[in-house]
Coordinates of C-alpha atoms in Angstrom, one line a residue:
M1 CA 61.3 179.1 6.3
F2 CA 62.4 175.8 4.9
T3 CA 62.4 172.3 6.1
Q4 CA 65.3 170.0 5.5
F5 CA 64.4 166.4 5.2
R6 CA 66.5 163.3 5.7
W7 CA 66.9 161.2 2.6
Q8 CA 66.8 157.4 1.9
S9 CA 68.9 155.5 -0.7
G10 CA 66.9 154.6 -3.8
C11 CA 64.6 157.6 -3.3
A12 CA 62.1 155.4 -1.5
A13 CA 60.1 156.8 1.5
L14 CA 58.8 154.2 4.3
M15 CA 55.3 155.0 5.0
A16 CA 53.6 154.5 8.3
L17 CA 51.3 151.6 8.4
G18 CA 47.7 152.3 9.6
I19 CA 46.0 149.2 11.0
T20 CA 42.2 149.2 11.2
A21 CA 40.2 146.3 12.7
G22 CA 37.3 145.1 10.7
A23 CA 35.2 142.3 9.2
I24 CA 36.9 142.4 5.8
A25 CA 39.0 139.4 4.9
P26 CA 40.7 138.5 1.8
L27 CA 38.8 136.0 -0.4
V28 CA 41.9 134.5 -1.6
T29 CA 44.5 133.9 1.1
A30 CA 47.2 132.2 -0.9
A31 CA 47.7 131.8 -4.7
P32 CA 47.9 128.3 -6.3
S33 CA 51.5 127.3 -7.0
F34 CA 51.0 127.9 -10.8
A35 CA 50.0 131.4 -10.3
Q36 CA 51.9 134.0 -12.5
T37 CA 53.6 136.6 -10.5
S38 CA 56.1 138.1 -12.9
F39 CA 55.1 139.6 -16.3
S40 CA 57.1 140.5 -19.4
D41 CA 56.0 144.0 -19.5
V42 CA 56.5 144.9 -15.7
S43 CA 60.1 145.5 -14.9
S44 CA 61.7 145.1 -11.5
N45 CA 61.9 148.9 -11.3
Y46 CA 58.5 149.6 -12.6
W47 CA 56.7 152.0 -10.2
A48 CA 53.8 149.6 -9.4
G49 CA 55.7 146.4 -9.8
Q50 CA 55.5 145.2 -6.3
F51 CA 51.8 146.0 -5.9
I52 CA 51.1 143.9 -9.1
Q53 CA 53.3 141.1 -8.0
E54 CA 51.7 140.9 -4.5
L55 CA 48.1 140.9 -5.8
A56 CA 48.9 138.4 -8.4
Q57 CA 50.3 136.2 -5.7
R58 CA 47.1 136.5 -3.9
G59 CA 45.0 135.7 -7.0
V60 CA 43.3 139.1 -7.0
I61 CA 44.6 140.0 -10.4
A62 CA 46.2 138.0 -13.3
G63 CA 48.1 138.5 -16.6
F64 CA 47.4 137.5 -20.1
P65 CA 48.2 134.4 -22.1
D66 CA 51.2 136.0 -23.7
G67 CA 52.9 136.5 -20.3
S68 CA 52.1 140.2 -20.2
F69 CA 50.1 142.2 -17.6
R70 CA 49.5 145.4 -19.7
P71 CA 49.7 147.8 -16.8
E72 CA 48.8 150.8 -18.7
E73 CA 45.5 149.4 -20.2
P74 CA 42.4 151.0 -18.9
V75 CA 39.9 149.3 -16.5
T76 CA 36.2 149.0 -17.0
R77 CA 33.7 149.1 -14.3
A78 CA 32.9 145.3 -14.8
Q79 CA 36.5 144.4 -14.6
F80 CA 37.1 146.6 -11.4
A81 CA 34.0 144.7 -9.9
A82 CA 35.7 141.3 -10.6
M83 CA 38.8 142.6 -8.9
L84 CA 36.8 143.7 -5.9
N85 CA 35.2 140.3 -5.7
K86 CA 38.4 138.5 -5.6
A87 CA 40.1 141.0 -3.1
F88 CA 37.4 141.4 -0.5
Q89 CA 34.8 139.4 1.2
K90 CA 32.1 141.4 2.9
S91 CA 28.5 140.7 3.9
S92 CA 25.7 142.2 1.9
E93 CA 24.2 145.6 3.2
R94 CA 21.6 146.1 0.6
Q95 CA 19.4 144.3 -1.8
A96 CA 20.6 143.3 -5.2
V97 CA 19.6 145.3 -8.3
N98 CA 18.9 143.9 -11.8
F99 CA 20.6 146.4 -13.9
V100 CA 19.0 146.8 -17.4
D101 CA 22.6 146.7 -19.1
V102 CA 23.8 143.5 -17.3
S103 CA 22.3 140.4 -18.4
R104 CA 22.4 137.3 -16.2
N105 CA 24.7 135.6 -18.7
Y106 CA 27.1 138.5 -18.6
W107 CA 30.6 137.3 -17.6
A108 CA 30.8 139.8 -14.7
Y109 CA 27.2 139.4 -13.6
S110 CA 27.9 137.8 -10.1
A111 CA 30.9 140.2 -9.5
I112 CA 28.8 143.2 -10.2
Q113 CA 25.9 142.1 -7.9
Q114 CA 28.3 141.4 -5.1
A115 CA 30.2 144.8 -5.6
Y116 CA 26.7 146.5 -5.5
T117 CA 25.2 144.6 -2.5
T118 CA 28.3 145.0 -0.4
G119 CA 28.4 148.8 -1.0
F120 CA 31.4 149.0 -3.2
L121 CA 29.9 150.2 -6.4
S122 CA 26.6 151.8 -7.3
G123 CA 24.8 152.3 -10.6
Y124 CA 23.7 155.2 -12.8
P125 CA 20.2 156.7 -13.1
G126 CA 17.9 154.7 -15.3
N127 CA 19.0 151.5 -13.4
R128 CA 22.1 151.1 -15.5
F129 CA 25.6 150.0 -14.6
E130 CA 27.6 150.8 -17.5
P131 CA 29.8 147.8 -17.3
G132 CA 32.0 148.5 -20.3
Q133 CA 32.6 152.1 -19.1
N134 CA 36.3 152.9 -18.3
I135 CA 36.5 153.7 -14.6
P136 CA 38.0 157.1 -13.5
R137 CA 40.5 157.1 -10.7
E138 CA 38.2 159.0 -8.4
Q139 CA 35.5 156.3 -8.8
V140 CA 38.0 153.7 -7.8
L141 CA 38.9 155.5 -4.6
V142 CA 35.3 156.3 -3.7
S143 CA 34.5 152.7 -4.3
L144 CA 37.2 151.5 -1.9
A145 CA 36.4 154.1 0.8
N146 CA 32.6 153.5 0.7
G147 CA 32.9 149.7 0.5
L148 CA 35.3 149.7 3.5
D149 CA 33.0 152.1 5.4
Y150 CA 35.7 154.7 5.8
T151 CA 34.9 158.3 6.9
A152 CA 37.1 161.3 7.0
S153 CA 38.1 163.0 10.3
G154 CA 38.8 166.6 10.2
N155 CA 38.2 169.2 7.5
I156 CA 37.6 167.8 4.2
D157 CA 39.1 170.8 2.2
S158 CA 42.1 170.8 4.5
I159 CA 42.8 167.2 3.7
L160 CA 42.3 167.7 0.0
Q161 CA 44.5 170.7 -0.4
F162 CA 47.4 168.4 -0.4
Y163 CA 46.5 167.7 -4.0
S164 CA 47.5 170.4 -6.5
D165 CA 44.5 169.4 -8.6
A166 CA 41.9 169.2 -5.7
N167 CA 39.5 171.4 -7.6
S168 CA 39.1 168.7 -10.2
I169 CA 37.6 166.2 -7.7
S170 CA 33.9 165.9 -8.3
S171 CA 31.7 167.0 -5.5
Y172 CA 30.3 163.5 -4.7
A173 CA 33.9 162.2 -4.4
R174 CA 35.5 164.6 -2.1
T175 CA 34.4 163.2 1.2
P176 CA 35.2 159.6 0.3
I177 CA 38.7 160.6 -1.3
A178 CA 39.5 162.6 1.9
A179 CA 39.0 159.3 3.7
A180 CA 41.0 157.3 1.3
T181 CA 43.6 159.8 1.6
Q182 CA 43.8 159.5 5.3
K183 CA 43.8 155.7 5.1
Q184 CA 46.8 156.0 2.8
I185 CA 44.9 154.2 -0.2
V186 CA 45.8 156.8 -2.7
V187 CA 49.0 156.1 -4.8
N188 CA 49.9 158.9 -7.1
Y189 CA 52.6 158.3 -9.9
P190 CA 54.6 160.2 -11.0
S191 CA 53.8 163.1 -8.9
L192 CA 52.6 162.7 -5.4
R193 CA 50.5 165.9 -5.3
F194 CA 48.6 165.3 -8.6
L195 CA 45.6 163.1 -8.0
Q196 CA 44.2 163.3 -11.6
P197 CA 40.8 162.3 -10.5
Q198 CA 39.1 162.5 -13.9
Q199 CA 41.8 160.3 -15.5
T200 CA 40.8 156.8 -16.5
A201 CA 42.4 154.3 -14.0
T202 CA 44.9 151.9 -15.5
R203 CA 45.4 148.3 -14.5
A204 CA 48.6 149.3 -12.5
Q205 CA 46.9 152.1 -10.7
V206 CA 44.0 150.0 -9.7
A207 CA 46.4 147.3 -8.5
A208 CA 48.0 149.9 -6.2
F209 CA 44.8 151.2 -4.9
I210 CA 43.4 147.9 -4.0
Y211 CA 46.7 146.7 -2.5
Q212 CA 46.7 149.9 -0.3
A213 CA 43.1 149.2 0.8
L214 CA 44.1 145.7 1.9
V215 CA 47.1 147.3 3.7
S216 CA 44.5 149.7 5.5
T217 CA 42.6 146.8 6.9
G218 CA 45.7 145.1 8.2
Q219 CA 45.6 142.2 5.8
V220 CA 48.9 142.7 3.9
A221 CA 52.3 144.3 4.8
A222 CA 53.0 147.8 3.8
I223 CA 55.0 148.3 0.7
N224 CA 57.8 150.8 0.6
S225 CA 56.8 153.2 -2.2
P226 CA 57.5 156.9 -2.5
Y227 CA 54.2 157.3 -4.4
I228 CA 51.8 156.5 -1.5
V229 CA 50.2 159.7 -0.2
A230 CA 50.6 160.1 3.5
V231 CA 49.3 163.4 4.6
N232 CA 49.3 162.7 8.3
Q233 CA 53.1 162.8 8.3
Q234 CA 53.0 166.6 7.9
N235 CA 50.3 169.1 8.6
P236 CA 48.6 169.7 5.2
Q237 CA 47.6 173.2 6.4
N238 CA 51.2 174.2 6.8
P239 CA 53.4 172.4 4.4
P240 CA 57.0 173.3 4.1
V241 CA 57.7 176.1 1.6
A242 CA 61.1 174.7 0.6
V243 CA 63.4 171.7 1.1
T244 CA 67.2 171.4 0.9
I245 CA 68.4 168.7 -1.3
P246 CA 71.6 167.6 0.4
Q247 CA 75.0 166.8 -1.1
G248 CA 75.3 163.4 -2.1
T249 CA 71.7 162.8 -3.4
V250 CA 71.6 160.8 -6.6
I251 CA 69.4 162.1 -9.5
P252 CA 68.4 159.2 -11.8
V253 CA 68.5 160.3 -15.4
K254 CA 67.7 159.1 -19.1
Y255 CA 68.2 160.2 -22.5
D256 CA 65.5 159.4 -24.9
K257 CA 67.1 160.4 -28.2
A258 CA 69.6 157.7 -28.3
E259 CA 71.0 154.5 -26.8
K260 CA 74.6 155.6 -27.0
I261 CA 76.7 158.7 -27.0
L262 CA 80.1 158.8 -28.7
V263 CA 82.6 161.7 -27.9
T264 CA 86.3 162.1 -28.0
K265 CA 88.1 162.3 -24.8
D266 CA 89.1 166.1 -25.5
E267 CA 85.8 167.6 -26.5
T268 CA 83.1 169.3 -24.7
A269 CA 79.4 168.7 -25.9
P270 CA 76.1 170.1 -24.8
L271 CA 73.7 167.6 -23.4
T272 CA 70.2 167.7 -21.8
L273 CA 69.0 164.7 -19.7
T274 CA 65.6 163.9 -18.3
V275 CA 65.0 162.9 -14.7
S276 CA 63.7 159.3 -15.0
Q277 CA 62.3 158.9 -11.5
N278 CA 60.9 161.2 -8.8
V279 CA 63.4 162.3 -6.2
V280 CA 61.5 162.4 -2.9
T281 CA 62.1 163.1 0.8
D282 CA 61.7 160.4 3.4
A283 CA 58.1 161.9 4.1
G284 CA 57.2 161.2 0.4
T285 CA 57.3 164.8 -0.8
V286 CA 58.4 164.9 -4.5
V287 CA 61.1 167.6 -4.8
I288 CA 62.4 166.8 -8.3
P289 CA 59.6 165.3 -10.4
A290 CA 60.2 162.8 -13.1
N291 CA 60.5 164.3 -16.7
S292 CA 62.3 167.4 -15.1
Q293 CA 65.2 168.5 -17.3
V294 CA 68.9 168.7 -16.5
V295 CA 70.9 170.9 -18.7
G296 CA 74.7 170.5 -18.8
Q297 CA 77.8 169.4 -20.8
L298 CA 79.9 166.4 -21.4
K299 CA 83.5 167.5 -20.5
P300 CA 86.8 165.8 -20.6
A301 CA 87.9 164.4 -17.3
K302 CA 90.7 162.0 -16.2
G303 CA 91.2 160.5 -19.6
G304 CA 87.5 160.1 -20.0
S305 CA 84.2 162.2 -20.3
Q306 CA 82.0 163.3 -17.4
F307 CA 78.5 165.0 -17.5
V308 CA 78.5 168.2 -15.5
A309 CA 75.1 169.6 -14.8
E310 CA 74.6 173.3 -14.8
R311 CA 70.6 173.9 -14.5
L312 CA 67.7 172.0 -13.3
L313 CA 64.4 172.8 -15.0
L314 CA 61.5 171.3 -13.0
T315 CA 58.2 170.2 -14.7
N316 CA 56.4 173.2 -13.1
G317 CA 58.8 175.7 -14.9
Q318 CA 61.1 176.5 -11.9
E319 CA 64.7 176.7 -12.8
Y320 CA 67.7 176.2 -10.4
Q321 CA 71.5 176.4 -10.8
I322 CA 72.8 173.0 -9.8
N323 CA 76.2 171.5 -8.9
A324 CA 76.0 167.8 -9.8
A325 CA 78.1 165.5 -11.9
S326 CA 78.2 161.9 -13.1
E327 CA 81.1 159.5 -12.6
V328 CA 83.9 159.7 -15.2
I329 CA 83.2 157.4 -18.2
T330 CA 86.3 155.8 -19.5
K331 CA 84.9 153.0 -21.9
T332 CA 85.9 153.2 -25.4
E333 CA 84.8 152.1 -28.8
T334 CA 87.2 151.9 -31.8
V335 CA 86.1 153.1 -35.2
K336 CA 88.3 151.7 -37.9
K337 CA 88.7 152.6 -41.6
G338 CA 86.3 150.7 -43.9
I339 CA 83.5 150.3 -41.2
S340 CA 80.0 151.1 -42.1
T341 CA 78.9 154.4 -40.6
G342 CA 75.3 153.0 -40.5
A343 CA 76.6 150.4 -37.9
I344 CA 78.2 153.1 -35.8
L345 CA 75.4 155.7 -36.0
K346 CA 72.5 153.4 -35.2
N347 CA 70.5 154.7 -32.1
T348 CA 73.7 156.8 -31.5
V349 CA 74.4 160.5 -31.2
L350 CA 77.9 162.0 -31.4
G351 CA 79.8 165.0 -30.1
A352 CA 81.1 167.2 -32.9
G353 CA 84.6 166.0 -32.4
A354 CA 83.5 162.3 -32.5
A355 CA 81.4 163.0 -35.7
A356 CA 84.4 164.6 -37.3
A357 CA 86.6 161.7 -36.3
V358 CA 84.1 159.1 -37.7
S359 CA 83.8 161.1 -40.8
A360 CA 87.6 161.4 -41.4
V361 CA 88.3 157.8 -40.6
T362 CA 85.5 156.2 -42.6
G363 CA 85.5 158.7 -45.5
D364 CA 81.8 159.4 -44.9
R365 CA 81.0 163.1 -45.0
A366 CA 77.3 162.6 -44.8
I367 CA 76.8 162.5 -41.1
A368 CA 73.6 164.5 -40.3
T369 CA 73.5 167.4 -38.0
E370 CA 70.7 165.8 -36.0
E371 CA 73.2 163.1 -35.1
V372 CA 75.5 165.5 -33.6
L373 CA 74.9 166.9 -30.1
G374 CA 73.7 170.4 -30.2
G375 CA 73.5 170.3 -34.0
A376 CA 77.1 171.4 -34.3
G377 CA 78.9 171.6 -37.6
I378 CA 81.9 169.3 -38.0
G379 CA 83.6 170.6 -41.1
A380 CA 86.4 172.5 -39.4
L381 CA 87.3 169.5 -37.2
I382 CA 87.7 166.8 -39.8
G383 CA 91.1 168.0 -40.6
L384 CA 92.3 167.0 -37.1
F385 CA 91.7 163.4 -38.0
F386 CA 92.8 163.2 -41.6
G387 CA 95.2 160.2 -42.3
R388 CA 94.0 158.2 -39.3
N389 CA 93.1 154.5 -39.9
S390 CA 91.2 154.2 -36.7
V391 CA 90.1 156.4 -33.7
D392 CA 89.1 155.5 -30.0
L393 CA 86.0 157.3 -28.8
I394 CA 84.4 157.4 -25.3
A395 CA 81.2 155.3 -25.5
I396 CA 78.6 156.4 -23.1
D397 CA 75.2 154.5 -22.2
P398 CA 73.1 157.5 -21.1
D399 CA 70.7 155.4 -19.0
T400 CA 73.3 153.9 -16.8
D401 CA 76.5 156.0 -17.1
L402 CA 75.1 159.5 -16.5
Q403 CA 73.4 159.1 -13.0
M404 CA 74.4 162.2 -11.2
T405 CA 75.4 162.9 -7.6
V406 CA 74.6 166.4 -6.1
G407 CA 77.9 168.1 -5.1
Q408 CA 76.6 170.9 -3.1
N409 CA 73.3 171.4 -1.0
F410 CA 70.7 173.4 -2.8
Q411 CA 67.2 174.5 -1.9
V412 CA 64.0 173.8 -4.0
S413 CA 60.7 175.7 -3.5
L414 CA 57.6 173.7 -2.9
R415 CA 55.2 176.5 -3.9

């Protein structure tokens, strides 16, 4: 049995919007005109970029004086309380508590008191709040589910079995996380099925969770992200065992070892690329996780070079034969006699033929094997280029030139 899904361009799945009526209202309805909504370290294609931008626009989160957001930095319990204070306005449902480790002149005192009295956050035994403690992902989700008074409908274990690491969820957190899952508050990057409940929540992750909580109450528009968990779109008790990745699907890739690849137009060179983003179905199922490996070769094609994929190695160890290829790259770079090899080789790897050509033209015989694709020797090839004053090489930007298109349908197991 297998299920074939429709695919969307850009690998983005449009998630259904669940609207819930309630008394929760945004504390900040519009950001001041000077609010910073773009940050130097949050690129346009960053997975949480839109969540961050939208919350910054609403004044819920802010960046740093240097123009950065620092999306991968951890969030403390006090910082999270401050974010909740700006995101939600809710009537108190219990009396305040004077935590022994939160003095009245502590910067987040008011935010912590509000987060407690409104039911978003609780303390620890001994009347402690631990404001400086980094908050785990599961605590963030529990807080949002409890604070918004969400309860799960249906069997908790059946809901949570969507997550491959469901056994890592603490017992106290299982029911609230099931509720948060049903309300589509959970955002998992890079793999939709890995919750990583015990991992410290980052600023980007907290931004995504809070934004989705606002979506769940109908206060903001849904964002089109492939990382939002939407278990109601398929029965979690009977998930598909396989999907067919159709011809024409684009697989985004990157190459971390160099910023440029040089080859001759006539050579074949081994190359392994890394999948740079999850490839997902329109139901949000990750079928090719980011950081999977694509093994293949650069081959001569129509006066240029083309990457031809041979094998796909998924992050879970599964391996598939794959029919996929990049466009033909015909851009060239001329290497002339007398040029410094240091300038040529900076952040660059070469095919064996290109390395031999550079060595022959420049007279530099000291090109290291680690600078040659596959570690191939070049000695026997140098003679092919003796006497030349220059040589034209195919110049490849691996992060933009080698994006692959699947040439034939193939099936991937989800088990």
